[in-house]
């Protein structure tokens, strides 16, 4: 896509809840045709209804992204029923909140197959549709934890690191073949999504996002922007994301010690974990008899609807030009004063 082309058809994985749910609602506002991929049925149908209500066209497809055949079949169905795919958003994930020593090999494998290989499968399926047309954008939804790991999230952090690794290799290959297909990443901060209510957890207290916490609509705006402007390698969302990534480049050892002291408690509330909480590792939490979790989690009261860093990033060209003009004017003034 070039900057004058408006994407019309999108595929979003993990569309039934959280960031995926907020993203499909956002994309639908411009009338896009959207294939919604997720395992569960209740949230998927509710998300499709919201897309239609917002003015878009919805094609819900029950898909386990850990199975490449399902993902490829979903891509083919989306292209056949909606038209050529302009944007593919890889977003689906699952994880285990627990110390590394309390996670079984089978649980680690399953979470990795969904969270890492799900992105690989989605990218493969998208490229099969996009490369023959020499057009399209793949958006990888990442995290600050793709660059700075934290305790209790070895599964998630490992998968997000791996996504960065394969995406950077892929980007080089796409540049080498001089294709117009683009791939970009959007790295997110702590978000108020249902993941803290439905992922497998072995913590004694209820899990929570690391503050400051943002609403998923903040992420959805950044993903939409990346889909329309894919020439940037990465988008960093939230001031803490920027600070975390940059600090890890400079003082990673210091962050190790800081997170050893604070990282465990900062990811748990004061409430004991429910013994009957759902876990979506093996089966979707929103089964036919379940309920719709929606986009938001349990932390609305403390979550920010906007990010100042997001605004600055979006307007960085104008701000940079303004700063240069201001600096040039200041220099010119000083020179004029010297020659009076």
Coordinates of N, CA and C in Angstrom, one line a residue, residues 96-215:
X96 N 0.8 -18.3 30.3 CA 0.6 -18.9 31.6 C 1.3 -17.9 32.6
X97 N 0.5 -17.4 33.5 CA 1.1 -16.5 34.6 C 1.6 -17.5 35.7
X98 N 2.9 -17.6 35.8 CA 3.5 -18.5 36.8 C 5.0 -18.4 36.8
X99 N 5.7 -18.7 37.9 CA 7.1 -18.9 37.8 C 7.5 -20.0 36.8
X100 N 8.6 -19.8 36.1 CA 9.0 -20.8 35.1 C 9.0 -22.2 35.6
X101 N 9.4 -22.4 36.9 CA 9.5 -23.8 37.4 C 8.2 -24.4 37.7
X102 N 7.1 -23.6 37.6 CA 5.7 -24.2 37.8 C 4.9 -24.4 36.5
X103 N 5.6 -24.3 35.4 CA 5.0 -24.5 34.1 C 5.4 -25.8 33.5
X104 N 4.4 -26.6 33.1 CA 4.8 -27.9 32.5 C 5.3 -27.8 31.1
X105 N 6.1 -28.7 30.6 CA 6.5 -28.7 29.2 C 5.3 -28.6 28.2
X106 N 4.2 -29.3 28.5 CA 3.1 -29.3 27.6 C 2.4 -27.9 27.6
X107 N 2.3 -27.3 28.7 CA 1.8 -25.9 28.8 C 2.6 -24.9 28.0
X108 N 3.9 -25.1 28.2 CA 4.9 -24.2 27.5 C 4.8 -24.3 26.0
X109 N 4.7 -25.6 25.6 CA 4.6 -25.8 24.1 C 3.3 -25.3 23.5
X110 N 2.2 -25.5 24.2 CA 0.9 -25.0 23.7 C 0.9 -23.5 23.6
X111 N 1.3 -22.8 24.7 CA 1.3 -21.3 24.7 C 2.2 -20.8 23.6
X112 N 3.3 -21.5 23.4 CA 4.3 -21.0 22.3 C 3.7 -21.3 20.9
X113 N 3.0 -22.4 20.8 CA 2.4 -22.7 19.5 C 1.3 -21.6 19.1
X114 N 0.6 -21.1 20.1 CA -0.4 -20.1 19.8 C 0.2 -18.7 19.6
X115 N 1.1 -18.3 20.6 CA 1.6 -17.0 20.7 C 2.7 -16.7 19.7
X116 N 3.6 -17.6 19.5 CA 4.7 -17.4 18.5 C 4.4 -18.0 17.2
X117 N 4.1 -19.3 17.1 CA 3.8 -19.9 15.8 C 2.5 -19.4 15.2
X118 N 1.6 -18.9 16.1 CA 0.4 -18.3 15.5 C 0.7 -17.1 14.6
X119 N 1.7 -16.3 15.0 CA 2.2 -15.2 14.2 C 2.9 -15.7 13.0
X120 N 3.7 -16.7 13.1 CA 4.4 -17.3 12.0 C 3.3 -17.8 10.9
X121 N 2.4 -18.6 11.4 CA 1.3 -19.1 10.5 C 0.5 -18.0 9.9
X122 N 0.2 -17.0 10.7 CA -0.6 -15.9 10.1 C 0.2 -15.1 9.0
X123 N 1.5 -14.9 9.3 CA 2.4 -14.3 8.3 C 2.5 -15.1 7.1
X124 N 2.7 -16.4 7.2 CA 2.8 -17.2 6.0 C 1.5 -17.2 5.2
X125 N 0.4 -17.3 5.8 CA -0.9 -17.3 5.1 C -1.1 -15.9 4.4
X126 N -0.8 -14.8 5.1 CA -0.9 -13.5 4.6 C 0.0 -13.3 3.3
X127 N 1.2 -13.8 3.4 CA 2.1 -13.6 2.3 C 1.7 -14.4 1.1
X128 N 1.0 -15.6 1.3 CA 0.5 -16.3 0.2 C -0.5 -15.6 -0.6
X129 N -1.3 -14.7 0.1 CA -2.3 -13.9 -0.5 C -1.7 -12.6 -1.1
X130 N -0.7 -12.0 -0.4 CA -0.2 -10.7 -0.8 C 0.9 -10.7 -1.8
X131 N 1.8 -11.6 -1.7 CA 3.0 -11.6 -2.6 C 2.6 -11.7 -4.1
X132 N 1.7 -12.5 -4.5 CA 1.3 -12.6 -5.9 C 0.8 -11.2 -6.4
X133 N 0.1 -10.5 -5.5 CA -0.4 -9.1 -5.9 C 0.6 -8.0 -5.7
X134 N 1.7 -8.4 -5.0 CA 2.7 -7.4 -4.7 C 2.1 -6.2 -3.9
X135 N 1.3 -6.5 -3.0 CA 0.6 -5.5 -2.2 C 0.1 -6.0 -0.9
X136 N 0.2 -5.2 0.2 CA -0.4 -5.6 1.4 C 0.5 -5.3 2.6
X137 N -0.1 -5.3 3.8 CA 0.6 -4.9 5.0 C 0.3 -6.0 6.1
X138 N 1.4 -6.4 6.8 CA 1.2 -7.3 7.9 C 1.6 -6.5 9.2
X139 N 0.7 -6.5 10.2 CA 1.0 -5.8 11.4 C 1.2 -6.8 12.5
X140 N 2.4 -6.8 13.1 CA 2.6 -7.7 14.2 C 2.4 -7.0 15.5
X141 N 1.4 -7.4 16.3 CA 1.2 -6.7 17.6 C 2.1 -7.3 18.6
X142 N 3.0 -6.4 19.1 CA 4.1 -6.8 20.0 C 3.9 -6.2 21.4
X143 N 5.0 -6.0 22.1 CA 4.9 -5.6 23.5 C 6.2 -5.0 23.9
X144 N 6.2 -4.1 24.9 CA 7.5 -3.7 25.5 C 8.2 -4.9 26.0
X145 N 7.5 -6.0 26.3 CA 8.1 -7.2 26.9 C 8.8 -8.0 25.8
X146 N 8.7 -7.6 24.5 CA 9.5 -8.2 23.5 C 10.9 -7.8 23.5
X147 N 11.2 -6.8 24.3 CA 12.6 -6.3 24.5 C 13.1 -6.4 25.9
X148 N 12.2 -6.3 26.9 CA 12.5 -6.4 28.3 C 11.6 -7.4 29.0
X149 N 12.2 -8.6 29.3 CA 11.4 -9.6 30.0 C 11.2 -9.3 31.4
X150 N 10.1 -9.8 32.0 CA 9.8 -9.6 33.4 C 9.5 -10.9 34.1
X151 N 9.6 -11.0 35.4 CA 9.2 -12.3 36.0 C 7.8 -12.7 35.9
X152 N 7.5 -14.0 36.0 CA 6.2 -14.6 35.9 C 5.6 -14.6 34.5
X153 N 6.4 -14.1 33.5 CA 5.9 -14.1 32.2 C 6.9 -14.6 31.2
X154 N 7.6 -15.7 31.6 CA 8.6 -16.2 30.7 C 8.0 -16.8 29.4
X155 N 6.8 -17.3 29.4 CA 6.2 -17.9 28.2 C 5.9 -16.7 27.2
X156 N 5.2 -15.7 27.7 CA 4.8 -14.6 26.9 C 6.0 -13.8 26.4
X157 N 7.0 -13.5 27.3 CA 8.2 -12.8 26.9 C 9.0 -13.5 25.8
X158 N 9.2 -14.8 26.0 CA 9.9 -15.6 25.1 C 9.3 -15.6 23.7
X159 N 7.9 -15.7 23.6 CA 7.3 -15.7 22.4 C 7.4 -14.3 21.7
X160 N 7.2 -13.3 22.5 CA 7.3 -11.9 21.9 C 8.7 -11.6 21.4
X161 N 9.7 -12.1 22.1 CA 11.1 -11.9 21.6 C 11.3 -12.6 20.3
X162 N 10.7 -13.8 20.2 CA 10.9 -14.6 19.0 C 10.2 -14.0 17.8
X163 N 9.0 -13.3 18.1 CA 8.3 -12.7 17.0 C 9.1 -11.5 16.4
X164 N 9.8 -10.8 17.3 CA 10.7 -9.7 16.8 C 11.8 -10.3 15.9
X165 N 12.4 -11.4 16.4 CA 13.5 -12.1 15.6 C 13.1 -12.5 14.2
X166 N 12.0 -13.2 14.1 CA 11.6 -13.7 12.8 C 11.1 -12.6 11.9
X167 N 10.4 -11.5 12.5 CA 9.9 -10.4 11.7 C 11.1 -9.6 11.1
X168 N 12.1 -9.4 11.9 CA 13.2 -8.6 11.4 C 13.9 -9.4 10.2
X169 N 14.0 -10.7 10.3 CA 14.6 -11.5 9.2 C 13.7 -11.4 8.0
X170 N 12.4 -11.5 8.2 CA 11.4 -11.4 7.1 C 11.5 -10.0 6.4
X171 N 11.6 -9.0 7.2 CA 11.6 -7.6 6.6 C 12.8 -7.5 5.7
X172 N 14.0 -8.0 6.1 CA 15.1 -8.0 5.2 C 14.9 -8.7 3.9
X173 N 14.2 -9.9 4.0 CA 13.9 -10.6 2.8 C 13.0 -9.9 1.9
X174 N 12.0 -9.3 2.4 CA 11.0 -8.5 1.6 C 11.7 -7.3 0.9
X175 N 12.6 -6.7 1.7 CA 13.3 -5.6 1.0 C 14.2 -6.1 -0.1
X176 N 14.8 -7.2 0.1 CA 15.7 -7.8 -0.9 C 15.0 -8.1 -2.2
X177 N 13.7 -8.6 -2.1 CA 13.0 -8.9 -3.3 C 12.3 -7.7 -3.9
X178 N 12.4 -6.6 -3.2 CA 11.8 -5.3 -3.7 C 10.3 -5.4 -3.9
X179 N 9.6 -6.1 -3.0 CA 8.2 -6.2 -3.0 C 7.6 -5.0 -2.3
X180 N 6.3 -4.7 -2.7 CA 5.6 -3.6 -2.0 C 4.8 -4.1 -0.8
X181 N 4.9 -5.4 -0.5 CA 4.4 -5.9 0.8 C 5.2 -5.4 1.9
X182 N 4.5 -4.9 3.0 CA 5.2 -4.3 4.1 C 4.9 -5.1 5.4
X183 N 5.8 -5.1 6.3 CA 5.6 -5.6 7.6 C 6.1 -4.6 8.7
X184 N 5.2 -4.4 9.7 CA 5.6 -3.5 10.8 C 5.1 -4.0 12.1
X185 N 5.6 -3.5 13.2 CA 5.3 -4.0 14.5 C 4.8 -2.8 15.4
X186 N 3.9 -3.1 16.3 CA 3.3 -2.2 17.2 C 3.5 -2.8 18.6
X187 N 4.4 -2.1 19.4 CA 4.7 -2.6 20.7 C 3.9 -1.8 21.8
X188 N 3.3 -2.6 22.6 CA 2.2 -2.1 23.5 C 2.7 -2.0 25.0
X189 N 2.0 -1.2 25.8 CA 2.3 -1.1 27.2 C 1.3 -2.1 27.9
X190 N 1.2 -1.9 29.3 CA 0.2 -2.7 30.0 C -1.2 -2.2 29.7
X191 N -2.1 -3.2 29.4 CA -3.4 -2.8 28.9 C -4.5 -3.5 29.7
X192 N -5.6 -2.8 29.8 CA -6.8 -3.3 30.5 C -7.6 -4.2 29.6
X193 N -7.1 -5.5 29.5 CA -7.8 -6.5 28.6 C -8.2 -7.7 29.5
X194 N -9.1 -8.5 28.9 CA -9.6 -9.7 29.7 C -8.5 -10.8 30.0
X195 N -7.3 -10.6 29.4 CA -6.3 -11.6 29.6 C -6.0 -11.9 31.1
X196 N -6.2 -11.0 31.9 CA -5.9 -11.2 33.3 C -7.0 -11.9 34.0
X197 N -8.1 -12.1 33.3 CA -9.3 -12.8 33.8 C -9.4 -14.2 33.2
X198 N -8.7 -14.5 32.1 CA -8.9 -15.8 31.4 C -7.7 -16.6 31.1
X199 N -6.5 -16.1 31.3 CA -5.3 -16.9 31.0 C -5.0 -17.8 32.2
X200 N -4.4 -18.9 32.0 CA -4.0 -19.9 33.0 C -3.0 -19.2 34.0
X201 N -3.4 -19.2 35.3 CA -2.6 -18.5 36.3 C -2.4 -19.4 37.5
X202 N -1.1 -19.4 38.0 CA -0.8 -20.2 39.2 C -0.4 -19.2 40.3
X203 N -0.7 -17.9 40.2 CA -0.4 -16.9 41.2 C -1.4 -17.0 42.3
X204 N -1.0 -16.7 43.5 CA -1.9 -16.8 44.7 C -2.9 -15.6 44.6
X205 N -2.5 -14.5 44.0 CA -3.4 -13.4 43.9 C -3.8 -13.1 42.5
X206 N -4.8 -12.4 42.3 CA -5.3 -12.1 40.9 C -4.3 -11.3 40.1
X207 N -4.0 -11.8 38.9 CA -3.0 -11.1 38.1 C -3.5 -9.7 37.6
X208 N -2.5 -8.8 37.3 CA -2.9 -7.5 36.8 C -1.8 -7.0 35.9
X209 N -2.1 -6.0 35.0 CA -1.1 -5.4 34.2 C -0.2 -4.5 35.0
X210 N 1.1 -4.4 34.5 CA 2.0 -3.5 35.1 C 1.6 -2.1 34.8
X211 N 1.5 -1.2 35.9 CA 1.1 0.2 35.6 C 2.2 1.0 35.0
X212 N 1.9 2.1 34.3 CA 0.6 2.6 34.0 C -0.2 1.8 33.0
X213 N -1.5 1.7 33.2 CA -2.4 0.9 32.4 C -3.2 1.7 31.4
X214 N -3.3 1.2 30.2 CA -4.1 1.9 29.1 C -5.2 1.1 28.7
X215 N -6.3 1.7 28.2 CA -7.4 1.0 27.6 C -7.0 0.4 26.2

